[in-house]
PDB file of C-alpha atoms in Angstrom:
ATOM      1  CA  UNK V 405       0.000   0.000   0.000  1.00  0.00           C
ATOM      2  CA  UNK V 406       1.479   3.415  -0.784  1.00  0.00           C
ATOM      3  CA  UNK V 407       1.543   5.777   1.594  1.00  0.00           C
ATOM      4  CA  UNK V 408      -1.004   8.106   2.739  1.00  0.00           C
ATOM      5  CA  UNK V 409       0.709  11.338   1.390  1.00  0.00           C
ATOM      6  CA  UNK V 410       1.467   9.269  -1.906  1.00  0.00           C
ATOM      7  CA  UNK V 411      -2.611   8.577  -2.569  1.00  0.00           C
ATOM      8  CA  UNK V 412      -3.352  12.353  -1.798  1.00  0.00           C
ATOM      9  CA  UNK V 413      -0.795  13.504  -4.781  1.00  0.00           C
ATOM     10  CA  UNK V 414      -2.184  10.983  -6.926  1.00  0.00           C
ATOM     11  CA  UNK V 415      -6.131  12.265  -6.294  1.00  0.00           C
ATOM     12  CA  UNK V 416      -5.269  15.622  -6.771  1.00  0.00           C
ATOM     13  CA  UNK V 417      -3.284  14.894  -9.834  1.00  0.00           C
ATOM     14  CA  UNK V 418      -6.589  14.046 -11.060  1.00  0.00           C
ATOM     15  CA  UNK V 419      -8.781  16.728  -9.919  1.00  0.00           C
ATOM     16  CA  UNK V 420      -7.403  18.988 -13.154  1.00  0.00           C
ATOM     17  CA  UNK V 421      -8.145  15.998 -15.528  1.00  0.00           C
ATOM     18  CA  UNK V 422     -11.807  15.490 -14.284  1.00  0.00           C
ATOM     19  CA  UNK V 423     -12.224  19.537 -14.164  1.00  0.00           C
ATOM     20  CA  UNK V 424     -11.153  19.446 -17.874  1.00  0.00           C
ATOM     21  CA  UNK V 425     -13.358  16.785 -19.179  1.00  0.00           C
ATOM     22  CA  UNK V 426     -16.622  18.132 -17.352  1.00  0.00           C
ATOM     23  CA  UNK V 427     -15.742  21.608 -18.746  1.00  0.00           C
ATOM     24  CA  UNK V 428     -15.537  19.612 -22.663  1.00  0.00           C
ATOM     25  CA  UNK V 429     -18.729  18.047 -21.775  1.00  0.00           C
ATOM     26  CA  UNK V 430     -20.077  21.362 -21.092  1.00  0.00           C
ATOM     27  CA  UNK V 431     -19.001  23.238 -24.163  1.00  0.00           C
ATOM     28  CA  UNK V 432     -19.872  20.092 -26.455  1.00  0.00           C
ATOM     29  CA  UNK V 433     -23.531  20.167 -25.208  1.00  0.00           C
ATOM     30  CA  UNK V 434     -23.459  24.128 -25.392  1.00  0.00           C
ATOM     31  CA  UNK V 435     -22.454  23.532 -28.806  1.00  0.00           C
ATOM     32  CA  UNK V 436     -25.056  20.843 -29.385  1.00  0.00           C
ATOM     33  CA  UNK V 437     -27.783  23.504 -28.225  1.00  0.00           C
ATOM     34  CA  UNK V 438     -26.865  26.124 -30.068  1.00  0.00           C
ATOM     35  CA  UNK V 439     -26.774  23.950 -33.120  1.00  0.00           C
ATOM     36  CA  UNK V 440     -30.059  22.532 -32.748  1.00  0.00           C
ATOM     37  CA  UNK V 441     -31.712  26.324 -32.481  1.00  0.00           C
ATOM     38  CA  UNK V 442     -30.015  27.629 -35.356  1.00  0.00           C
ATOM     39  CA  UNK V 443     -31.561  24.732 -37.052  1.00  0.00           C
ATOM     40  CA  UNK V 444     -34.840  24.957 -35.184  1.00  0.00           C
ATOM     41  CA  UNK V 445     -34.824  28.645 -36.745  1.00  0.00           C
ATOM     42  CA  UNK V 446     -33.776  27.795 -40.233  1.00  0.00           C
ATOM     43  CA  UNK V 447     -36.437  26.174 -40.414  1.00  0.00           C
ATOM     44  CA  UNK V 448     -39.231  28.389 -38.915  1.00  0.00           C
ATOM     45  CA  UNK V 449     -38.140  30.985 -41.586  1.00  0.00           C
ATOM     46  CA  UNK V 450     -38.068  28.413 -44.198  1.00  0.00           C
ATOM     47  CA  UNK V 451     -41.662  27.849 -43.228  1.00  0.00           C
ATOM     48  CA  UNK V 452     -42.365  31.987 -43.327  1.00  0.00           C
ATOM     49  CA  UNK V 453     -40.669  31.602 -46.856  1.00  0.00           C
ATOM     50  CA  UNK V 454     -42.788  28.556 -48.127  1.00  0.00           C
ATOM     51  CA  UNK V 455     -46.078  30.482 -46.624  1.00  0.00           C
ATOM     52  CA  UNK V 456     -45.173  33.742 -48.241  1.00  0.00           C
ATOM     53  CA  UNK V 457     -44.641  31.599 -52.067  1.00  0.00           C
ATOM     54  CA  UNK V 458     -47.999  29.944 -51.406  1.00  0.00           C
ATOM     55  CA  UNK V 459     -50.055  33.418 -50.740  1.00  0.00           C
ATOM     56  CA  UNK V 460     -48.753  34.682 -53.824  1.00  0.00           C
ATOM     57  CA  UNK V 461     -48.798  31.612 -56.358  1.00  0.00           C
ATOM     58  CA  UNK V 462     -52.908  31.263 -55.334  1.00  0.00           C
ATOM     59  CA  UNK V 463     -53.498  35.276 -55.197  1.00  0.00           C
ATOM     60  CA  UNK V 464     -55.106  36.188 -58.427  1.00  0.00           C
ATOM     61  CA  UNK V 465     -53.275  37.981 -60.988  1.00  0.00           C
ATOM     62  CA  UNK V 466     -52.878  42.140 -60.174  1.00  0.00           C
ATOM     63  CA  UNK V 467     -54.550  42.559 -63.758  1.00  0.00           C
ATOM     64  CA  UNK V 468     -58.142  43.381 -65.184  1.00  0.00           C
ATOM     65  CA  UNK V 469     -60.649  40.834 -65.673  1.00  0.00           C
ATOM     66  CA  UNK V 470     -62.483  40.210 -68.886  1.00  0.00           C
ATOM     67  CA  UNK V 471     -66.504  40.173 -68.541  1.00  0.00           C
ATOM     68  CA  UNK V 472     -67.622  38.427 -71.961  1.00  0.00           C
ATOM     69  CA  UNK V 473     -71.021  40.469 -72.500  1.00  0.00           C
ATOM     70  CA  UNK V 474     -73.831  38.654 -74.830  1.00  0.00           C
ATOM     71  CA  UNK V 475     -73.934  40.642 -78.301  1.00  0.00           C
ATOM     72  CA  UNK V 476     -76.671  42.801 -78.690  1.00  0.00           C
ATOM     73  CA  UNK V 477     -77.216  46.818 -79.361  1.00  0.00           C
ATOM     74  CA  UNK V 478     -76.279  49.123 -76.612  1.00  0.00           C
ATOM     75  CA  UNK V 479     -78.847  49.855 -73.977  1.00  0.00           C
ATOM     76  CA  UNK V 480     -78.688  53.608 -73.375  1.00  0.00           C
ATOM     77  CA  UNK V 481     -77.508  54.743 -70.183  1.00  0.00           C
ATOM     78  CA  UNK V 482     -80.565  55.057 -68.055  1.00  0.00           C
ATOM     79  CA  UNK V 483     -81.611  58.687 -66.861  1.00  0.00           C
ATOM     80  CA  UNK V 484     -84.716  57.901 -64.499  1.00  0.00           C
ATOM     81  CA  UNK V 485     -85.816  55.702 -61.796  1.00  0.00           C
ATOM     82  CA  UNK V 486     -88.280  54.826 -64.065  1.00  0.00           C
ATOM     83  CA  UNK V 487     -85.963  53.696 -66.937  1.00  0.00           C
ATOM     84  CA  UNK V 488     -84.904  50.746 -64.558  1.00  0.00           C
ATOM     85  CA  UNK V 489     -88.299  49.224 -64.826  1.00  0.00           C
ATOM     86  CA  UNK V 490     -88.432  48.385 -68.102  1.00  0.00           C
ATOM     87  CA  UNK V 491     -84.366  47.216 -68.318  1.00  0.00           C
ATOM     88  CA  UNK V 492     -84.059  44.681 -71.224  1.00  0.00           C
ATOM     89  CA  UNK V 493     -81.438  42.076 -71.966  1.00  0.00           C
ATOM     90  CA  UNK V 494     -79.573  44.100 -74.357  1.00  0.00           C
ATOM     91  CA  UNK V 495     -75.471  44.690 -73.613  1.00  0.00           C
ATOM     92  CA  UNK V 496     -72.636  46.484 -75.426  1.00  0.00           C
ATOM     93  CA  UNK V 497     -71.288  44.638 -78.224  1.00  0.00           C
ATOM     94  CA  UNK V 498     -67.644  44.798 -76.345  1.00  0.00           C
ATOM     95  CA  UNK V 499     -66.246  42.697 -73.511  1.00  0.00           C
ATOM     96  CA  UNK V 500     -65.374  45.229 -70.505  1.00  0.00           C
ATOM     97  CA  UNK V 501     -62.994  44.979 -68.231  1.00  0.00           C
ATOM     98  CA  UNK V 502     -62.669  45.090 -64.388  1.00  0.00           C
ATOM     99  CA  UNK V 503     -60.516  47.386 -62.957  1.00  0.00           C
ATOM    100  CA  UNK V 504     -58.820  45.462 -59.577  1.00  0.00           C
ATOM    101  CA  UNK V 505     -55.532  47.381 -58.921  1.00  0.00           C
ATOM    102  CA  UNK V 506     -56.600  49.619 -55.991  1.00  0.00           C
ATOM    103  CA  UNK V 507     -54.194  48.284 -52.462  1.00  0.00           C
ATOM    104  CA  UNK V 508     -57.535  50.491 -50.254  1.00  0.00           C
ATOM    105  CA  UNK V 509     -60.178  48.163 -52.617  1.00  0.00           C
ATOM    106  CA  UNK V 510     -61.145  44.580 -53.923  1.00  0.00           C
ATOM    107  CA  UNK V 511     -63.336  43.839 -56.144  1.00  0.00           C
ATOM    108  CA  UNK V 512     -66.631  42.459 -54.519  1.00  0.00           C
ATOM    109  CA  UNK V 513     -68.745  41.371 -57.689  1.00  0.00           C
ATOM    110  CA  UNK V 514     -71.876  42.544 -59.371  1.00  0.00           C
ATOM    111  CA  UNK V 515     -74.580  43.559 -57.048  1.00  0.00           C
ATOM    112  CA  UNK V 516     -78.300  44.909 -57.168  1.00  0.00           C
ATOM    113  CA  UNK V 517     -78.647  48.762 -55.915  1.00  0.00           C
ATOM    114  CA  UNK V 518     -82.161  48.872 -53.439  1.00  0.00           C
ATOM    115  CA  UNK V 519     -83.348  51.723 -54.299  1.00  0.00           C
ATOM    116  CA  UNK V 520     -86.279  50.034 -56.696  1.00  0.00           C
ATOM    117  CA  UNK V 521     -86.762  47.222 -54.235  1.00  0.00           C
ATOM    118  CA  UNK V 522     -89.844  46.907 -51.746  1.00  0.00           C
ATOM    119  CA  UNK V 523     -89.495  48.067 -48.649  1.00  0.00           C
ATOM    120  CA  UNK V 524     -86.268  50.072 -49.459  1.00  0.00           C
ATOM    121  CA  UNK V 525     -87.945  53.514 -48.969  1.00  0.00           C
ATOM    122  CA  UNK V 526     -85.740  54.338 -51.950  1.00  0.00           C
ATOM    123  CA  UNK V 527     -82.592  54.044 -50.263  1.00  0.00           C
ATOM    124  CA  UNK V 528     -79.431  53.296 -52.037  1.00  0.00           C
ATOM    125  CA  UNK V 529     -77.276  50.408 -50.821  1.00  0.00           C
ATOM    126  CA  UNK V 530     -74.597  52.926 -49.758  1.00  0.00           C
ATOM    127  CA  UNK V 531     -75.179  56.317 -48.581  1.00  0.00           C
ATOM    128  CA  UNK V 532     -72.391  58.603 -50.116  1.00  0.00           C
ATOM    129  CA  UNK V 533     -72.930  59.460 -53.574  1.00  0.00           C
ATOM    130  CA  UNK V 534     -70.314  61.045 -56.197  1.00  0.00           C
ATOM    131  CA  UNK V 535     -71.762  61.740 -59.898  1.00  0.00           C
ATOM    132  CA  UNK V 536     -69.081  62.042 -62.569  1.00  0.00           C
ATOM    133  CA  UNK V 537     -70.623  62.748 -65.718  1.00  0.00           C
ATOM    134  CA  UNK V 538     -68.812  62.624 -68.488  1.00  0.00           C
ATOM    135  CA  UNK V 539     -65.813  61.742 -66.460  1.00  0.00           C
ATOM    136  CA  UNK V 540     -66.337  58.978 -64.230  1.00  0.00           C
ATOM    137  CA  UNK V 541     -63.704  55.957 -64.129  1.00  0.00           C
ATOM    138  CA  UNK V 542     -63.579  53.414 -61.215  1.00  0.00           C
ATOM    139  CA  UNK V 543     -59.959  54.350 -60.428  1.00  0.00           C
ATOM    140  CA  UNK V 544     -61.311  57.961 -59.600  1.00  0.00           C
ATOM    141  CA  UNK V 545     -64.109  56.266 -57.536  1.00  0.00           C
ATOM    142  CA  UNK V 546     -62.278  54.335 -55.451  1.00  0.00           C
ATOM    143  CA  UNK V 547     -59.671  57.530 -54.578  1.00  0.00           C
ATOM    144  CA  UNK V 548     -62.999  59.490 -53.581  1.00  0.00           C
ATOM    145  CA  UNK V 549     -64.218  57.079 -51.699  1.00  0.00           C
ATOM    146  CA  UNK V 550     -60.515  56.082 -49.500  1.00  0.00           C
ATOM    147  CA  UNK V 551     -60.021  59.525 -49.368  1.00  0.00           C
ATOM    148  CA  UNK V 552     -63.009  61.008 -47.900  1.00  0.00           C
ATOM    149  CA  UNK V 553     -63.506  58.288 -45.850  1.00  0.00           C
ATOM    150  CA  UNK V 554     -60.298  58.919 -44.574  1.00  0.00           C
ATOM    151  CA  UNK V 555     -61.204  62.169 -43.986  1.00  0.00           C
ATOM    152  CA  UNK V 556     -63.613  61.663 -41.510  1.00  0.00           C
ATOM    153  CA  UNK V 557     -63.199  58.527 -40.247  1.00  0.00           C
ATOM    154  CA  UNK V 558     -59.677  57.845 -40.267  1.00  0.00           C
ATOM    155  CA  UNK V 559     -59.647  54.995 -42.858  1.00  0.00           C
ATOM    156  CA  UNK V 560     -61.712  54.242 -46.236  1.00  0.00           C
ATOM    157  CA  UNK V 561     -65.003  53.849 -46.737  1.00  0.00           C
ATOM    158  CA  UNK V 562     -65.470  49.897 -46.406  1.00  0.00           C
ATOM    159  CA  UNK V 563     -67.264  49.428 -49.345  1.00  0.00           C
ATOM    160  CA  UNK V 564     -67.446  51.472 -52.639  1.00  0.00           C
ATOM    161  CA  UNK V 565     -69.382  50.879 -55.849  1.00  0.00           C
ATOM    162  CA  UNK V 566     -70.316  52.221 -59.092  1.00  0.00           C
ATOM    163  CA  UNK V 567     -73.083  52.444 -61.369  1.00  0.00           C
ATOM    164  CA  UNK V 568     -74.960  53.914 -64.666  1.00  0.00           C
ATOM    165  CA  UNK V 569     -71.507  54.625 -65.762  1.00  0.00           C
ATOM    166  CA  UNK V 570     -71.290  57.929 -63.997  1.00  0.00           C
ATOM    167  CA  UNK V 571     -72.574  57.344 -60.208  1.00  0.00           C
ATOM    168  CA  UNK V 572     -69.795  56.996 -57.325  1.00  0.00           C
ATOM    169  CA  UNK V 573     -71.574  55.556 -54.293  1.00  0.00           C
ATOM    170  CA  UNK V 574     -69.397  55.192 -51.010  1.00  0.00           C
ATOM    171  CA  UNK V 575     -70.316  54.072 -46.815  1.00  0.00           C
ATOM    172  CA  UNK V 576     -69.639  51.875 -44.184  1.00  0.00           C
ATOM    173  CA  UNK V 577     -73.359  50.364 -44.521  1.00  0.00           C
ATOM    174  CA  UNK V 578     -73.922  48.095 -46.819  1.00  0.00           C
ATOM    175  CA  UNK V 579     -78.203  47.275 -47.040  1.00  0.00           C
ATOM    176  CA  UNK V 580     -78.929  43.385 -46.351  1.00  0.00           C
ATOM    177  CA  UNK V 581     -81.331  43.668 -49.200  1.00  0.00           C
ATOM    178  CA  UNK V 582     -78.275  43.641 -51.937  1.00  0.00           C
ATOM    179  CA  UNK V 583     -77.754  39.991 -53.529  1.00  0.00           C
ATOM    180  CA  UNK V 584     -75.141  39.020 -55.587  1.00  0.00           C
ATOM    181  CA  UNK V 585     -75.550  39.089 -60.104  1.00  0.00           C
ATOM    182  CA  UNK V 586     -73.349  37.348 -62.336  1.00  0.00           C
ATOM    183  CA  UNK V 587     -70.478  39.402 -63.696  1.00  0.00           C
ATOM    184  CA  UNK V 588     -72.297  40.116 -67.060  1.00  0.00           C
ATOM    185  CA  UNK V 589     -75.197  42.701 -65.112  1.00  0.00           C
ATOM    186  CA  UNK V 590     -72.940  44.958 -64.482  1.00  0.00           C
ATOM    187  CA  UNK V 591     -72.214  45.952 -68.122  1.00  0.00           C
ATOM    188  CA  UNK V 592     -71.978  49.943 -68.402  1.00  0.00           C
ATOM    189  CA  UNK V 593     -68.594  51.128 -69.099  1.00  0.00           C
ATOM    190  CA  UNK V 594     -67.570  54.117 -67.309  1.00  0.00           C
ATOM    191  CA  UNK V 595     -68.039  57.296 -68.279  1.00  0.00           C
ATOM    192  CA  UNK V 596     -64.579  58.206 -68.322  1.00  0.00           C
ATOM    193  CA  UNK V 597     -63.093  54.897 -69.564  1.00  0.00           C
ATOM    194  CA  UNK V 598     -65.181  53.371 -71.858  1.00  0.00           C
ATOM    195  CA  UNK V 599     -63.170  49.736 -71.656  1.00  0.00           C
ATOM    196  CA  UNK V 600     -64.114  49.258 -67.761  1.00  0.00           C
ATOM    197  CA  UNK V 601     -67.134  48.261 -66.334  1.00  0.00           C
ATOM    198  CA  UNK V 602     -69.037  50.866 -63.976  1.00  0.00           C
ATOM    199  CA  UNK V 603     -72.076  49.197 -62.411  1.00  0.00           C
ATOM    200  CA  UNK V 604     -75.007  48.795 -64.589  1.00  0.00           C
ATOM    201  CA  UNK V 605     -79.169  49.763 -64.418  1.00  0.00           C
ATOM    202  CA  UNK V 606     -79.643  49.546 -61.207  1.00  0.00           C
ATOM    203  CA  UNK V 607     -76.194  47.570 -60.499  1.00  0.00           C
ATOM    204  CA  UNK V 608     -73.500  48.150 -58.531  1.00  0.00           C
ATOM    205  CA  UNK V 609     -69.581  46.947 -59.472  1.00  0.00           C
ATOM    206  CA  UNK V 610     -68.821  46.723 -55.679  1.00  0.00           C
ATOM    207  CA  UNK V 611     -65.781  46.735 -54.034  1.00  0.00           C
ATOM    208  CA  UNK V 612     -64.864  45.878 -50.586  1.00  0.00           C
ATOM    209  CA  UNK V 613     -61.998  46.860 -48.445  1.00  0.00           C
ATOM    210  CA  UNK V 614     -58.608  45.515 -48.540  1.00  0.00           C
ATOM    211  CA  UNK V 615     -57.834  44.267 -44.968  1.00  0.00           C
ATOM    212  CA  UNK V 616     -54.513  46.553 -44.954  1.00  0.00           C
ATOM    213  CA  UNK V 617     -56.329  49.519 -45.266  1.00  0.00           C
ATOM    214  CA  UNK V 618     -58.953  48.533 -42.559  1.00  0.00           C
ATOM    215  CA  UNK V 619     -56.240  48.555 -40.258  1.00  0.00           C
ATOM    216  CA  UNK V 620     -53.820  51.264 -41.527  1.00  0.00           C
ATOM    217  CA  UNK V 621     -55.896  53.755 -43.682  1.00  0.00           C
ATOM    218  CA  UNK V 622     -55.860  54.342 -47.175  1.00  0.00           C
ATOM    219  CA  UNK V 623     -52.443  53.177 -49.079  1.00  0.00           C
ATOM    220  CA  UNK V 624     -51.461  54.108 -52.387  1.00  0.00           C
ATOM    221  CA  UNK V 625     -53.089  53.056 -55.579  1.00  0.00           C
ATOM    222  CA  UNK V 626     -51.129  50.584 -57.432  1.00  0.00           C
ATOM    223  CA  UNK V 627     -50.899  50.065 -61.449  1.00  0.00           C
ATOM    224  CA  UNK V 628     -50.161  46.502 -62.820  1.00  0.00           C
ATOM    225  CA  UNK V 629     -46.219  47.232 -62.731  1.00  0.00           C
ATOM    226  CA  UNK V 630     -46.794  48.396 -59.011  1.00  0.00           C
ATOM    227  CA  UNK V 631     -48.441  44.764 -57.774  1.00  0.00           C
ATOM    228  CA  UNK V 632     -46.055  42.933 -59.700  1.00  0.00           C
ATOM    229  CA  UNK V 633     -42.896  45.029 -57.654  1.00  0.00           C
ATOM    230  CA  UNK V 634     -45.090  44.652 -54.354  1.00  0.00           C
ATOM    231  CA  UNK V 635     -44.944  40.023 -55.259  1.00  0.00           C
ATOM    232  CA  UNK V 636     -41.655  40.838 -55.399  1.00  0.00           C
ATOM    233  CA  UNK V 637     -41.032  42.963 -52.068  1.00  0.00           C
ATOM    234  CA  UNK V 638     -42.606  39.771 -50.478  1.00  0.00           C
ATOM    235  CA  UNK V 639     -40.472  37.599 -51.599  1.00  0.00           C
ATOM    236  CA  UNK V 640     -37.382  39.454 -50.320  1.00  0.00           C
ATOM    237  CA  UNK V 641     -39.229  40.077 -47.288  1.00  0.00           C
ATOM    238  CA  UNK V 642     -39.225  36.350 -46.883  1.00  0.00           C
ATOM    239  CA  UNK V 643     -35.573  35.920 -47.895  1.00  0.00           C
ATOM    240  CA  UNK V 644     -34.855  38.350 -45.128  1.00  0.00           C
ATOM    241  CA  UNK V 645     -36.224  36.425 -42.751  1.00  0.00           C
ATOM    242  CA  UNK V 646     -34.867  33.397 -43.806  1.00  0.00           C
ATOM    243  CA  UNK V 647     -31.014  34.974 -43.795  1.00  0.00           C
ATOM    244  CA  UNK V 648     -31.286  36.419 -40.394  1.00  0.00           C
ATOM    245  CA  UNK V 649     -31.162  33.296 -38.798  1.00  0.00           C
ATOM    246  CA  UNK V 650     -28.388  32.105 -41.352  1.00  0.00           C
TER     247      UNK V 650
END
C-alpha cells in the first residue's frame, strides 16, 4: 500500500483531468444547443418563406378581368328611376374589363342597388354618392371614396361601388337587401373609360376593403407594374427572414 501522502498527490493529480473533461462536456452540449436552435430557426423561416410563395402563387393575378357580355345593341344609359323598370337584356357589343388594382379596394362582384326594391324607402345600398358625368372611371371612384372616408373617419369607406356609368356611391353600410348578379349585369362602361365596367341599371360593381387599409388607412393606388414590384417585395421580405437566422 502506498503511503497516505502518496494517494493524496495521486487524487489531486486528477482533480485537473476530471475539471477538464466536465468543462468539454459542457461546451460540447453548449455547442449541441446552439446547433439545434439555429436549425430549429432555419427552419421556422423556411416555413415563413414557403407560406409567403404559397399566398402569392394562389393570389389572383394584379390585372383586369375580362366580362364576356352577350352581343346585342347598346342599352342607353338610363336617366330615371323609371328607366330601370323596363331594363331589357340588351349589352354592349364589347367585352369590358374590371378594374382590380386599388391596395384600399377589392373587387366584390356585381350587385343589385335597393333603391327600386320593396321596402327600401328608396334608399341606395350605400349612402355617399359622387356623380361624374362625363368623367367617371372606377380608379377615380375608389380615390374618392378612400379619401373622404379617410377624412372623416380615419380609414376608407369599407365598401365602394359604381353604377350607370357615372354614379360613385361610397359608406360603411352596406343594405342586407343587396344579392349578388353574375359578372355580365354589371355591363356599363364608365363614363370616363369606356373599356371598364361601372355598375349597370340599377347595379352596382362593388368593391370591398382591402384588410390593410382597414387597419392602416388608405395606401397608395397601385398600377399593374406596381403589384407585380409589391410580389416581389414579399419575396425578399421572406428571404430576409430566412437569412437572419443564417
Amino acid at each position: 500500500m502506498p503511503p497516505a501522502s502518496a494517494a493524496t498527490s495521486l487524487s489531486a493529480s486528477m482533480i485537473p483531468t476530471a475539471t477538464t473533461a466536465i468543462r468539454s462536456r459542457t461546451t460540447t452540449s453548449s455547442r449541441d444547443t446552439t446547433s439545434s436552435c439555429r436549425h430549429s430557426n432555419i427552419s421556422h423561416a423556411l416555413l415563413v418563406l414557403l407560406a409567403v410563395l404559397a399566398v402569392l402563387t394562389t393570389q389572383p393575378a394584379l390585372a383586369a378581368a375580362q366580362i364576356p357580355l352577350q352581343e346585342g345593341t347598346a342599352k342607353p344609359i338610363p336617366t330615371s328611376p323609371d328607366d330601370l323598370k323596363t331594363e331589357g337584356s340588351s349589352s354592349t357589343t364589347a367585352d369590358l374589363l374590371i378594374f382590380n388594382y386599388s391596395s384600399n379596394y377589392f373587387y366584390a362582384g356585381c350587385y343589385n342597388d335597393t333603391n327600386q326594391l320593396p321596402n327600401s324607402t328608396g334608399a341606395h345600398a350605400l349612402s355617399h354618392v359622387l356623380v361624374g358625368e362625363g368623367y367617371l372611371t372606377a380608379a377615380m371612384c375608389l380615390e374618392w371614396c378612400a379619401h373622404n372616408g379617410t377624412a372623416s373617419l380615419g380609414r376608407p369607406y369599407k365598401f365602394a361601388g359604381l353604377e350607370y356609368s357615372r354614379e360613385c356611391y361610397c359608406g360603411d353600410d352596406l343594405s342586407s337587401l343587396v344579392r349578388k348578379l353574375d359578372d355580365r349585369a354589371c355591363n356599363t362602361p364608365c363614363d370616363g373609360d369606356n373599356t371598364t365596367a361601372c355598375g349597370g341599371a340599377n347595379k352596382l360593381s362593388l368593391y370591398n376593403i382591402t384588410a390593410s387599409a382597414l387597419r392602416g388607412g388608405a395606401g397608395a393606388t397601385l398600377n399593374a407594374a406596381q403589384g407585380q414590384n409589391g410580389a416581389v417585395l414579399a419575396v425578399i421580405a421572406g428571404l430576409t427572414v430566412l437569412f437572419g437566422f443564417l
